[in-house]
XYZ file of C-alpha atoms in Angstrom:
190
model
C -2.729 174.461 -17.536
C -5.634 175.911 -19.339
C -5.459 178.360 -22.263
C -7.371 180.934 -20.198
C -4.781 180.807 -17.367
C -2.051 181.255 -19.957
C -3.745 184.293 -21.602
C -4.319 185.807 -18.162
C -0.635 185.463 -17.336
C 0.449 186.758 -20.726
C -1.922 189.732 -20.574
C -0.667 190.456 -17.026
C 2.945 190.485 -18.383
C 4.066 187.595 -16.268
C 7.219 185.732 -17.122
C 6.457 182.369 -18.649
C 9.229 180.100 -17.212
C 10.758 177.580 -19.681
C 9.585 174.033 -18.949
C 6.595 175.294 -16.874
C 2.942 174.119 -17.367
C 2.197 177.496 -18.939
C 5.037 177.037 -21.315
C 3.743 173.648 -22.324
C 0.162 175.175 -22.922
C 1.841 177.840 -25.044
C 3.654 175.141 -27.119
C 0.322 173.268 -27.620
C -1.510 176.373 -28.701
C 1.377 177.152 -31.118
C 0.946 173.769 -32.723
C -2.709 174.555 -33.407
C -1.713 177.927 -34.935
C 0.807 176.315 -37.201
C -1.878 173.933 -38.443
C -4.213 176.777 -39.250
C -1.292 178.747 -40.917
C -0.560 175.622 -43.059
C -4.140 175.584 -44.420
C -4.108 179.361 -44.845
C -0.835 179.186 -46.785
C -1.188 175.921 -48.681
C -2.531 177.408 -51.924
C -5.190 179.947 -53.078
C -7.783 180.614 -50.380
C -11.000 182.581 -50.997
C -11.213 185.799 -48.912
C -14.104 184.610 -46.935
C -12.227 181.372 -46.057
C -9.307 183.573 -45.052
C -11.420 185.422 -42.615
C -12.822 182.129 -41.301
C -9.355 180.779 -40.690
C -8.349 184.076 -38.969
C -11.461 183.569 -36.729
C -10.261 180.044 -35.863
C -6.678 181.311 -35.260
C -7.678 184.161 -33.018
C -10.669 182.741 -31.186
C -12.467 185.957 -31.991
C -14.845 187.164 -34.786
C -13.010 188.818 -37.679
C -14.963 191.646 -39.393
C -16.036 191.092 -42.966
C -13.983 194.244 -43.822
C -10.631 192.655 -42.806
C -8.375 191.595 -45.719
C -5.319 189.494 -45.456
C -3.116 188.421 -48.357
C -1.283 185.044 -47.522
C 1.291 183.788 -46.719
C 0.798 184.798 -43.067
C 1.996 183.166 -39.826
C 1.250 183.784 -36.256
C 3.089 181.426 -33.847
C 0.260 181.563 -31.163
C -2.694 183.181 -32.691
C -4.927 183.516 -29.616
C -3.770 186.995 -28.558
C -4.460 188.921 -31.775
C -7.265 191.602 -31.979
C -8.126 192.995 -35.369
C -10.143 196.132 -35.918
C -12.369 196.849 -38.957
C -10.985 197.565 -42.430
C -7.582 196.211 -41.572
C -5.385 195.193 -44.405
C -2.497 192.796 -43.846
C -0.300 192.285 -46.882
C 1.620 189.043 -47.715
C 4.467 187.670 -45.700
C 3.591 189.092 -42.323
C 4.623 187.248 -39.192
C 3.019 187.807 -35.833
C 4.491 186.630 -32.630
C 1.442 187.361 -30.500
C 1.689 185.728 -27.151
C 2.161 189.114 -25.383
C -0.845 190.519 -27.324
C -1.260 192.312 -30.608
C -3.988 194.960 -30.979
C -4.432 196.452 -34.550
C -6.964 199.367 -34.560
C -9.468 200.179 -37.323
C -8.303 201.151 -40.733
C -4.630 199.986 -40.397
C -2.377 198.992 -43.248
C 0.215 196.442 -42.684
C 2.868 196.266 -45.349
C 4.624 193.153 -46.933
C 6.785 191.087 -44.594
C 6.027 193.143 -41.506
C 7.043 191.426 -38.145
C 5.278 192.183 -34.944
C 7.000 190.583 -31.946
C 5.596 190.486 -28.432
C 8.145 188.270 -26.560
C 11.561 188.653 -25.426
C 13.900 186.095 -23.640
C 15.373 186.649 -20.220
C 18.900 188.045 -20.572
C 20.413 185.957 -17.769
C 21.970 182.975 -19.216
C 20.389 180.421 -16.830
C 16.860 181.823 -17.469
C 17.301 182.497 -21.221
C 14.453 180.075 -22.103
C 12.061 182.237 -19.974
C 9.637 184.331 -22.113
C 8.770 187.941 -21.103
C 5.556 189.109 -22.875
C 4.801 192.685 -23.756
C 1.899 193.852 -25.963
C 2.111 195.734 -29.135
C -0.779 198.125 -29.978
C -1.327 199.984 -33.233
C -3.930 202.836 -32.935
C -6.433 203.708 -35.600
C -5.255 204.208 -39.140
C -1.607 203.294 -38.654
C 0.465 202.336 -41.699
C 3.390 200.015 -41.398
C 5.572 200.041 -44.563
C 7.102 196.876 -46.050
C 9.659 194.997 -43.866
C 8.951 196.949 -40.636
C 9.594 195.183 -37.408
C 7.824 196.260 -34.258
C 9.339 195.051 -30.995
C 7.547 194.000 -27.727
C 5.923 196.708 -25.669
C 5.575 199.294 -28.356
C 2.437 201.365 -28.966
C 1.992 203.308 -32.204
C -0.434 206.230 -32.123
C -3.419 206.960 -34.355
C -2.563 208.019 -37.927
C 1.199 207.280 -37.607
C 3.227 206.009 -40.448
C 6.307 203.825 -40.079
C 8.625 203.797 -43.111
C 9.686 200.717 -44.835
C 12.470 198.741 -43.302
C 12.212 200.425 -39.924
C 12.705 198.679 -36.572
C 10.323 200.187 -34.009
C 11.858 199.913 -30.554
C 9.833 202.433 -28.542
C 6.402 204.136 -28.691
C 5.579 206.359 -31.713
C 3.241 209.339 -31.189
C 0.015 209.809 -32.964
C 0.116 211.605 -36.390
C 3.812 211.221 -36.915
C 6.231 209.501 -39.375
C 9.047 207.370 -38.005
C 11.739 205.817 -40.042
C 15.068 203.955 -39.523
C 16.592 201.488 -37.147
C 15.872 202.242 -34.477
C 12.831 204.165 -35.794
C 12.875 207.857 -35.007
C 10.086 210.504 -35.622
C 11.214 212.598 -38.572
C 8.012 214.681 -38.936
C 4.438 215.246 -37.848
C 1.383 214.656 -40.094
C -1.194 217.339 -40.421
C -4.474 215.481 -39.889
C -6.705 218.518 -40.244
């Protein structure tokens, strides 16, 4: 099965059955991502080389304004889209099979986790993978140790407080905190 077929299935939200040809392609792609992460995290890497490795990982050009402080891991890599002036701090982990879109001017705090896959709840299908995208709008700030779960959209200018677990959409220009994250106030963007 081709990577393009897998990406089409993931982006359509199709279940990826355990042991299927699509699952095998996902595993092969993950091995490539782990190799790139190994190079990225093996010692000091110049900023231009970091962006070059991110381009290899994602299969898309990464803007010269993107900054990433390793270590960083993505267990698939090919379904990440980064805007301009994005900053990703050290220790972040992206599970991107379902698709991660990070808008311009976003700040991702230390040790943030963005997950886009769930497993089927039924015991006989527990190995099946259920993709759902995560979308961060423009100028979103995720604090340190934030976890964003599959299918969540965070609106422009929103802030997610450190240690929060985001289980549902967060509207634009709001601050959400806690586990599960709840909106505690709006931000005046005027």
